[in-house]
PDB file of C-alpha atoms in Angstrom:
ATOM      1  CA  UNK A  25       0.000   0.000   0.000  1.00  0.00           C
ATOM      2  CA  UNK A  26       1.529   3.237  -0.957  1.00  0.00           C
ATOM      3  CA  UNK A  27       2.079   5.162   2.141  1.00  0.00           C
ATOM      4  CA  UNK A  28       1.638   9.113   0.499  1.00  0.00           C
ATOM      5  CA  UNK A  29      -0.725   9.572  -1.843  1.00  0.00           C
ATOM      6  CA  UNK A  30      -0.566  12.981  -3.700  1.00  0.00           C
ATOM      7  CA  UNK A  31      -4.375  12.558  -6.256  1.00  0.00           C
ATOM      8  CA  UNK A  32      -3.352  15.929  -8.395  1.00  0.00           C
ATOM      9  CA  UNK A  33      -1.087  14.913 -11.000  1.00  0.00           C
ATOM     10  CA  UNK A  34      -1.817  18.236 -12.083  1.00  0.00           C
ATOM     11  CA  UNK A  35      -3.110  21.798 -11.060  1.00  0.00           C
ATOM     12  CA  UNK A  36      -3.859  25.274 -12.334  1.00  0.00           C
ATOM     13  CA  UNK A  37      -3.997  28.402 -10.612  1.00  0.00           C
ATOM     14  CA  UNK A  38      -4.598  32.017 -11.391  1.00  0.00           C
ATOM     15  CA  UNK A  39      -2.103  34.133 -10.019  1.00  0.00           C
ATOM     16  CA  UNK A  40      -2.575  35.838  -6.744  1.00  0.00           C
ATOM     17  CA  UNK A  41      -5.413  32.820  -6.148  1.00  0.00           C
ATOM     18  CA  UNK A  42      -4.825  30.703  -3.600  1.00  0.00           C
ATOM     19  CA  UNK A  43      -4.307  26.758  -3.826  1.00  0.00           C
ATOM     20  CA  UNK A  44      -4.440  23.256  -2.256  1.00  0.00           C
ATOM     21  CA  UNK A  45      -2.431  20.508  -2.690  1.00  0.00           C
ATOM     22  CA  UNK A  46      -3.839  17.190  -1.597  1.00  0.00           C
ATOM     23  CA  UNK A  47      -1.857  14.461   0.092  1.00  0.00           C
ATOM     24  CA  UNK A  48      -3.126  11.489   2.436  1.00  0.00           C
ATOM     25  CA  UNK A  49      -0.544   9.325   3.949  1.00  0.00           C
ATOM     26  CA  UNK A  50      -1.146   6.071   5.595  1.00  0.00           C
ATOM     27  CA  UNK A  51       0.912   4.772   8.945  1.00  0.00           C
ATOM     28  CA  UNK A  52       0.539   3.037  11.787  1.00  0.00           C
ATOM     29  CA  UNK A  53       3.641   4.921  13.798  1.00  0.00           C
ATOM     30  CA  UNK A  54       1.933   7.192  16.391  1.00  0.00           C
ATOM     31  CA  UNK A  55       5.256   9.603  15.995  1.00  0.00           C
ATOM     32  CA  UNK A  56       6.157  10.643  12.242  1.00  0.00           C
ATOM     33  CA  UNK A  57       6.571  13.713  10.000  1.00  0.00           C
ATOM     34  CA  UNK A  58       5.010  15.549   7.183  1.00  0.00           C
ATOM     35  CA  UNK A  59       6.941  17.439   5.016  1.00  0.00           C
ATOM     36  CA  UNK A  60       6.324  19.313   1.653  1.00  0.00           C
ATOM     37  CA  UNK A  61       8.976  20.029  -0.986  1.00  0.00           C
ATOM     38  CA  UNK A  62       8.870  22.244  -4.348  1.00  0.00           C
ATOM     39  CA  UNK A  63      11.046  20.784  -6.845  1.00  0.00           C
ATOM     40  CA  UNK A  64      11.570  23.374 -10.120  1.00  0.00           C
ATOM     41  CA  UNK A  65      12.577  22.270 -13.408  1.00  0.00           C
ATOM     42  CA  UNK A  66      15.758  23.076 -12.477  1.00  0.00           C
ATOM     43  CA  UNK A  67      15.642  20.039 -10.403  1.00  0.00           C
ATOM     44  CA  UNK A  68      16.377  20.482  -6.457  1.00  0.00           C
ATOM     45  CA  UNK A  69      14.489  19.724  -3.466  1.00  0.00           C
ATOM     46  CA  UNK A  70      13.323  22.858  -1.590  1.00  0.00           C
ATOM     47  CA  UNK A  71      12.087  22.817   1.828  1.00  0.00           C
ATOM     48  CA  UNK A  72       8.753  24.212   2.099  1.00  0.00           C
ATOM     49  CA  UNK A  73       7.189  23.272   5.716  1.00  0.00           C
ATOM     50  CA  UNK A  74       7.135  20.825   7.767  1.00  0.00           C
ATOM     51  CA  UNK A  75       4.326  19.372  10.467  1.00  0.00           C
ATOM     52  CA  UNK A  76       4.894  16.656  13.406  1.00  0.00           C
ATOM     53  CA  UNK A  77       2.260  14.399  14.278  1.00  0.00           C
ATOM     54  CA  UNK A  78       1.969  15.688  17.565  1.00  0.00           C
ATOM     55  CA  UNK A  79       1.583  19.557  16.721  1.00  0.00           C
ATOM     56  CA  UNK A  80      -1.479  20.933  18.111  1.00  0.00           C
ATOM     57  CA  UNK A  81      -1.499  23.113  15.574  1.00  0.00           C
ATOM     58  CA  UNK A  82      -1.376  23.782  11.909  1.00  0.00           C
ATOM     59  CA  UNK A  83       2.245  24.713  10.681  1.00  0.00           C
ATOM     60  CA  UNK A  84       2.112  28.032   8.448  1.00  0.00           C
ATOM     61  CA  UNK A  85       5.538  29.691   6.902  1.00  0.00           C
ATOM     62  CA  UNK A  86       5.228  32.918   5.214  1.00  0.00           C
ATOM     63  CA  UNK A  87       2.412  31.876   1.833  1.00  0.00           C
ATOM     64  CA  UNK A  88       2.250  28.299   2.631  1.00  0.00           C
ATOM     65  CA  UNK A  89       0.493  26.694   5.306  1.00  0.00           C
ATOM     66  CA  UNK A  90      -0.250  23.053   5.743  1.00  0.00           C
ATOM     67  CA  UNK A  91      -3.614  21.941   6.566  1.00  0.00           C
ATOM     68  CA  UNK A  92      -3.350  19.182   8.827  1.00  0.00           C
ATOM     69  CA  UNK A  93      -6.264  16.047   9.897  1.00  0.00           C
ATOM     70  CA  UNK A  94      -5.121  13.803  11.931  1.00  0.00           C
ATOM     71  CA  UNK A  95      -7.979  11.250  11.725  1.00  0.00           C
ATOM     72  CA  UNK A  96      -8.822  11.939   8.164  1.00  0.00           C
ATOM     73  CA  UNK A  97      -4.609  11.271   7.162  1.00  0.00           C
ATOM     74  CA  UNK A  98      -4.155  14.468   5.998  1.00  0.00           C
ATOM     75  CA  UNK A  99      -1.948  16.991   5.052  1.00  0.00           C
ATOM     76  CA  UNK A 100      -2.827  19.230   2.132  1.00  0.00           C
ATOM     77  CA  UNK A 101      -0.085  22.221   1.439  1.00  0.00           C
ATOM     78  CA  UNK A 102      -1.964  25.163   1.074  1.00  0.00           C
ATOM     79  CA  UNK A 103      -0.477  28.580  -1.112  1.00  0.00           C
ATOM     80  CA  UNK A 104      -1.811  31.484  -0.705  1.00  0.00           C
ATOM     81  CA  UNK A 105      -1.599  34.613  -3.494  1.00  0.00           C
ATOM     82  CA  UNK A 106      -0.066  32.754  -5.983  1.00  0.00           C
ATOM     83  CA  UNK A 107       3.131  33.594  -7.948  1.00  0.00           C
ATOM     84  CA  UNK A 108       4.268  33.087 -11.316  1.00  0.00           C
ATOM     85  CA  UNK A 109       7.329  31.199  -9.768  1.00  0.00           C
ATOM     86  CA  UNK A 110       5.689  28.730  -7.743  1.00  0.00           C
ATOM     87  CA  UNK A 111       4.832  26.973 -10.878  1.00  0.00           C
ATOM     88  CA  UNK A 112       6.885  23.464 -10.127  1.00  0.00           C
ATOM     89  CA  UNK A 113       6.497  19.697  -8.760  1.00  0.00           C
ATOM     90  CA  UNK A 114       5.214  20.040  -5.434  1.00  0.00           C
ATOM     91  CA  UNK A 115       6.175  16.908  -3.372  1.00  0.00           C
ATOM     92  CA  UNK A 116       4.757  15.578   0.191  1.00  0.00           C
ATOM     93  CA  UNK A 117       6.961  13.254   2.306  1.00  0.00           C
ATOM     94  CA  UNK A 118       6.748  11.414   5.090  1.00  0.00           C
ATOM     95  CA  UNK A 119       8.604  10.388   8.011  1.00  0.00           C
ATOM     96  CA  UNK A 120       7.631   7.992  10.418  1.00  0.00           C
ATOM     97  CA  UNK A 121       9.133   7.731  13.548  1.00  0.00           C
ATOM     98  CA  UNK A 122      10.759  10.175  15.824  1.00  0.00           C
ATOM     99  CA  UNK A 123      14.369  11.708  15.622  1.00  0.00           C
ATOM    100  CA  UNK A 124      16.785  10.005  17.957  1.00  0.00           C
ATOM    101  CA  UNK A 125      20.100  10.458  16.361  1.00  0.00           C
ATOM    102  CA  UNK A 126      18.927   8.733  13.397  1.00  0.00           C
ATOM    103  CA  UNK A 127      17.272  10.254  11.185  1.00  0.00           C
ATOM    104  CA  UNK A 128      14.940   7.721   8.856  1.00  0.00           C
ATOM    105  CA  UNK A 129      14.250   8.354   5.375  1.00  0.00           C
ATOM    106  CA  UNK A 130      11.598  10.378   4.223  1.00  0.00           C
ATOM    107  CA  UNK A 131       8.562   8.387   1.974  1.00  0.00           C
ATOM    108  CA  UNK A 132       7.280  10.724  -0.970  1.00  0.00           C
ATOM    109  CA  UNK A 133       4.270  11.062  -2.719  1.00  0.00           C
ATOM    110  CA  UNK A 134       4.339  10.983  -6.768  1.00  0.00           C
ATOM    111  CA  UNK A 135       4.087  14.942  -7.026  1.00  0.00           C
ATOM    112  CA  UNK A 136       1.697  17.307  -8.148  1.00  0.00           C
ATOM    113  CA  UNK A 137       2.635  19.925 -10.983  1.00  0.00           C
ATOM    114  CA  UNK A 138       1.152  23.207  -9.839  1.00  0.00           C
ATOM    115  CA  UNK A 139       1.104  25.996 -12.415  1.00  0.00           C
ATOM    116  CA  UNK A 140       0.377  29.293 -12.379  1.00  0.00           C
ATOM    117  CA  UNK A 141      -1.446  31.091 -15.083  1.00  0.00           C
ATOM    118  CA  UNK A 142      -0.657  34.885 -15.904  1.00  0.00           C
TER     119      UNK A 142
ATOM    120  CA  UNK B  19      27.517  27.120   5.180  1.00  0.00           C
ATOM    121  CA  UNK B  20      27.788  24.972   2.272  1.00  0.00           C
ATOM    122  CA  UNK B  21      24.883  22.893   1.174  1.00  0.00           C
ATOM    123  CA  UNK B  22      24.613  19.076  -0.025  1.00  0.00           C
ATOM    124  CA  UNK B  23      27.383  18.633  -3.014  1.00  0.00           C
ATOM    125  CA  UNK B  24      26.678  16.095  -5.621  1.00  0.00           C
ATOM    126  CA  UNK B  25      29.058  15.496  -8.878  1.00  0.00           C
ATOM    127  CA  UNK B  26      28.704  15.378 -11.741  1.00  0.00           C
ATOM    128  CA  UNK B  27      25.601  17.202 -12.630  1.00  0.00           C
ATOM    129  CA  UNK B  28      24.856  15.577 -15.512  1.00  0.00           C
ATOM    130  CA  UNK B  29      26.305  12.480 -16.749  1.00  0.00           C
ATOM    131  CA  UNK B  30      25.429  10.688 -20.345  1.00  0.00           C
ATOM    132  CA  UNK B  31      26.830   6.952 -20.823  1.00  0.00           C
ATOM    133  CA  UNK B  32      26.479   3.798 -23.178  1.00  0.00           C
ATOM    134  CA  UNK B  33      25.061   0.740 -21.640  1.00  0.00           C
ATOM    135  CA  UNK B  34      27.015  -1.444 -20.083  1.00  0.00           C
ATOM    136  CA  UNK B  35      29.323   1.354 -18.693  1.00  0.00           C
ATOM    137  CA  UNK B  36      30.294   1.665 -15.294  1.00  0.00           C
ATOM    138  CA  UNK B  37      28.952   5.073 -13.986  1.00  0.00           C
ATOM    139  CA  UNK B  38      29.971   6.775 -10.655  1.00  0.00           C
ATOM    140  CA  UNK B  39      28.333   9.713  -8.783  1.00  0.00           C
ATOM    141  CA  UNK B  40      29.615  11.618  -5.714  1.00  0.00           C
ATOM    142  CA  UNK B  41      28.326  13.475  -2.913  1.00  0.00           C
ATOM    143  CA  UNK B  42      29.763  15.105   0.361  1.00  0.00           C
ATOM    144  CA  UNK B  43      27.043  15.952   3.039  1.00  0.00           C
ATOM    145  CA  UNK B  44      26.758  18.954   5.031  1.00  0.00           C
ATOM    146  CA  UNK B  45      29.349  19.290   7.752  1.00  0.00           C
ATOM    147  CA  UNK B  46      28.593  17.059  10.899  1.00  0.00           C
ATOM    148  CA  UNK B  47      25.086  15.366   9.432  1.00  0.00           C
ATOM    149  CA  UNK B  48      25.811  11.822  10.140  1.00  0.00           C
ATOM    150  CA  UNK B  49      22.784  10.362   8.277  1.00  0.00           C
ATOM    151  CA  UNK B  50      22.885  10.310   4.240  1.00  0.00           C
ATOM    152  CA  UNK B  51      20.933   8.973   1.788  1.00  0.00           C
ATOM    153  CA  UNK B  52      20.575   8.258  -1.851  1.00  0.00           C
ATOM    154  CA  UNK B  53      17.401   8.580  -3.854  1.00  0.00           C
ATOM    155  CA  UNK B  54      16.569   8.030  -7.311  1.00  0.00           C
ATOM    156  CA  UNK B  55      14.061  10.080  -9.105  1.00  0.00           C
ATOM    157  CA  UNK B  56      12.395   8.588 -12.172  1.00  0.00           C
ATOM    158  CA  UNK B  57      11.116  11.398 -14.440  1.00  0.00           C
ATOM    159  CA  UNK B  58       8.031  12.522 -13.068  1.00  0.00           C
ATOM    160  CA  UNK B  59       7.785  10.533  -9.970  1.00  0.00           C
ATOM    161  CA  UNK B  60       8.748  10.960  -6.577  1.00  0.00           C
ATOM    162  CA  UNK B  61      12.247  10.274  -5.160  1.00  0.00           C
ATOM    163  CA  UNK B  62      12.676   6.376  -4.010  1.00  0.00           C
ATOM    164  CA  UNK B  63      15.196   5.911  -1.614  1.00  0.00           C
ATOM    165  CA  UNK B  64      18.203   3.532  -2.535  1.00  0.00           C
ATOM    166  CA  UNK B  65      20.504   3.300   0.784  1.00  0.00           C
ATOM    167  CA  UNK B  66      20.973   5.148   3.777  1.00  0.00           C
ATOM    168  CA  UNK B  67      23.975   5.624   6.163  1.00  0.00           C
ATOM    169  CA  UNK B  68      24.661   6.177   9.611  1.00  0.00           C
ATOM    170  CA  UNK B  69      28.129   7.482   9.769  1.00  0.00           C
ATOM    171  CA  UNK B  70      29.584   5.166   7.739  1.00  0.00           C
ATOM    172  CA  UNK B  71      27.455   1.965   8.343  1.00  0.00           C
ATOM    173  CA  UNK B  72      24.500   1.304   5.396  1.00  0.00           C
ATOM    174  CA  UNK B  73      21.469   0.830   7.621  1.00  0.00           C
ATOM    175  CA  UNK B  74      18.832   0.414   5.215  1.00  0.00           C
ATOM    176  CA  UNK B  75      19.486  -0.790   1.644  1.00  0.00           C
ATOM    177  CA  UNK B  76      16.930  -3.164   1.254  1.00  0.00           C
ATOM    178  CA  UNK B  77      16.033  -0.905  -2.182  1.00  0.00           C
ATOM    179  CA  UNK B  78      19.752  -1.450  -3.779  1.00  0.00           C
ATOM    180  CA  UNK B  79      19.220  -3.224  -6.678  1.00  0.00           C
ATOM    181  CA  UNK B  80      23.108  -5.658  -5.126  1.00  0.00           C
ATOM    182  CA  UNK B  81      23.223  -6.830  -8.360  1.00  0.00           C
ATOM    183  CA  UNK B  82      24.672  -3.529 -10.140  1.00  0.00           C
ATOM    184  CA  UNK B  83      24.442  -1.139  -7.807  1.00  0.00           C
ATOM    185  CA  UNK B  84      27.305  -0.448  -5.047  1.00  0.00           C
ATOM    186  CA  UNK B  85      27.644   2.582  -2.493  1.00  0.00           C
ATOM    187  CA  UNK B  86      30.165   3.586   0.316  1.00  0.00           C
ATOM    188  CA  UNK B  87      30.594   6.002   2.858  1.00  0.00           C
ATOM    189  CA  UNK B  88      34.088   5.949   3.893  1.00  0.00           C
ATOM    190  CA  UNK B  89      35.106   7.397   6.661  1.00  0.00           C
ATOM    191  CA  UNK B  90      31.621   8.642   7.358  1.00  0.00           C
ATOM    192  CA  UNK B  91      31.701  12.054   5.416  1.00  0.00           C
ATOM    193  CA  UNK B  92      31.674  11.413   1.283  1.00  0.00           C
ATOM    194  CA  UNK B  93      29.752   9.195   0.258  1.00  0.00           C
ATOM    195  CA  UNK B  94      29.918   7.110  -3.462  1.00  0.00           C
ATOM    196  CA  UNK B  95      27.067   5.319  -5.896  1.00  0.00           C
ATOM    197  CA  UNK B  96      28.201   3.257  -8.529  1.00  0.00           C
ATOM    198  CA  UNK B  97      26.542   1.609 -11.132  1.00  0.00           C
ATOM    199  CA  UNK B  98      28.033  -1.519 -13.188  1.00  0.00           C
ATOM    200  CA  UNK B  99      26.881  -2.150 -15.915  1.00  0.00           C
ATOM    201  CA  UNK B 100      24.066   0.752 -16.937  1.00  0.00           C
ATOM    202  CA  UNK B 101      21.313  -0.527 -17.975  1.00  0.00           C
ATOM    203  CA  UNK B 102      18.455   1.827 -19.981  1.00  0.00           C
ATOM    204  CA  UNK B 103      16.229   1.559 -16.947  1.00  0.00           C
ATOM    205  CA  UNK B 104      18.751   3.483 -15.007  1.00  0.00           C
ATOM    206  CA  UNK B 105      18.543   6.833 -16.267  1.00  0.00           C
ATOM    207  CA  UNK B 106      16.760   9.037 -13.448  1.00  0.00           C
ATOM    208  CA  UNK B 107      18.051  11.857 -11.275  1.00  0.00           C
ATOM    209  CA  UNK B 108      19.778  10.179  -8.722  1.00  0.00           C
ATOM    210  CA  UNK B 109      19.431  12.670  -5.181  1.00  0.00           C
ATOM    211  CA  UNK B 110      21.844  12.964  -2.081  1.00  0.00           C
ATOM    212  CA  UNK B 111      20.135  14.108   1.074  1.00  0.00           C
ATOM    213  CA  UNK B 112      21.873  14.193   4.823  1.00  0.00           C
ATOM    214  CA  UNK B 113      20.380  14.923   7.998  1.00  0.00           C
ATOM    215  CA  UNK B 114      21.794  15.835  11.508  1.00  0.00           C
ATOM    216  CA  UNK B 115      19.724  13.519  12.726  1.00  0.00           C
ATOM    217  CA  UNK B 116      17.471  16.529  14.761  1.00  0.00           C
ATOM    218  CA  UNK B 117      14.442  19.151  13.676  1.00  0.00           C
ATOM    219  CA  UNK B 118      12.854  18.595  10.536  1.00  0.00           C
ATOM    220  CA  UNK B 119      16.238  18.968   8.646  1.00  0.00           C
ATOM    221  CA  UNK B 120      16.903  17.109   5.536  1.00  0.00           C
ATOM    222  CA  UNK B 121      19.058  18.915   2.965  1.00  0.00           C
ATOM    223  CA  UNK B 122      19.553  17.988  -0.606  1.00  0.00           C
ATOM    224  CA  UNK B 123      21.614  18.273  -3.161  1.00  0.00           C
ATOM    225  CA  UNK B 124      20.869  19.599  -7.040  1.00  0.00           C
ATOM    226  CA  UNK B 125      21.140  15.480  -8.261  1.00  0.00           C
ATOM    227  CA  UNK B 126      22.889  14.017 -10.906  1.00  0.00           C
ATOM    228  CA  UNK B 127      20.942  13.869 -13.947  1.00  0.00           C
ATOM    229  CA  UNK B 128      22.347  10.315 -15.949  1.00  0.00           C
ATOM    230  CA  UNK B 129      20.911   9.272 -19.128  1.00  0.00           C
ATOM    231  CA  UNK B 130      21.892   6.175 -20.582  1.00  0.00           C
ATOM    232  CA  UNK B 131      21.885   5.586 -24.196  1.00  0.00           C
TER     233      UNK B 131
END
């Protein structure tokens, strides 16, 4: 069973609109880690945001925020006011488990390509 | 502080050639990984290291694929013989091992003809 599930091979967005990007996950670890990476055609991994499984509450950073349910296994990345240059592969990633020393791999998700019309 | 360096960038080889890619993790992460990315999918990890023990490389394909980590710090893929199937963007990432910190490199891009 595939552990992230990203539905949206695809998206379009109007700049300045704002947009979600699904992802369910599936785990039975009661510790682990969301993440969500933008990958541009120029090919590396950026950072975006990140959300533990015990946060009480929903990580934001700056235009993206991640919309976290815990009992639905979800984690949609949401961007808010769109921008011509957020127009890449959008990637969520998991990591189950908690860091103690040793750090375990993240799981990703296929991607969704998010564009961004004029 | 320098980032996650992988080399070469690109690489483009006949089958059957031996290919090798390098990377050198950020200073003092003792965890490193190699992915490979097929176009338009996700990143699939390959092996991971702790220092320089491989702790997880059930997803090495042993037959043609071999990595170390000597000494802990750089760490080496190598692929004998390339097969078509190969070509993908193959990723570095390391990790102190605390936070939410995994840094990766740009990739090397191989195509094999």
């Amino acid at each position: 069973a595939q552990k992230i599930t990203q539905t949206q091979p695809g998206m379009f967005v109007q700049e300045k609109e704002a947009v979600t990007l699904d992802c369910t996950y599936d785990t039975s670890d009661p510790s682990y880690g969301l993440f969500w990476y933008k990958q541009p055609s120029s090919g590396e991994m950026i950072f975006l945001i990140y959300q533990g499984s015990y946060d009480q509450q929903n990580a934001t950073e700056g235009r993206y925020s991640l919309n976290f349910q815990k009992a639905r296994k979800s984690a949609n990345l949401v961007i808010s006011a769109s921008q011509l240059g957020d127009s890449a592969m959008y990637f969520c990633a998991m990591r189950e488990g908690t860091y103690s020393g040793s750090a375990r791999q993240l799981t990703f998700g296929s991607g969704t390509q998010l564009t961004v019309l004029p | 502080e320098a980032g996650v360096v992988q080399s070469p960038r690109y690489k483009i080889i006949e089958k059957k050639q031996p290919v090798a890619f390098w990377c050198n993790p950020i200073s003092g992460h003792n965890t490193l990984y190699w992915y490979r990315q097929n176009l338009g999918q996700g990143p699939e990890l390959l092996i991971r290291y702790e220092n320089e023990e491989a702790v997880d490389d059930s997803q090495l394909p042993k037959d043609r694929f071999s990595a170390e980590r000597l000494k802990g710090v750089d760490s080496t893929l190598k692929i004998q013989p390339a097969e078509l199937g190969d070509s993908a963007v193959y990723l570095c990432a390391s990790s102190s091992g605390q936070g939410d910190g995994y840094t990766f490199g740009s990739g090397t891009r191989l195509t094999v003809v």
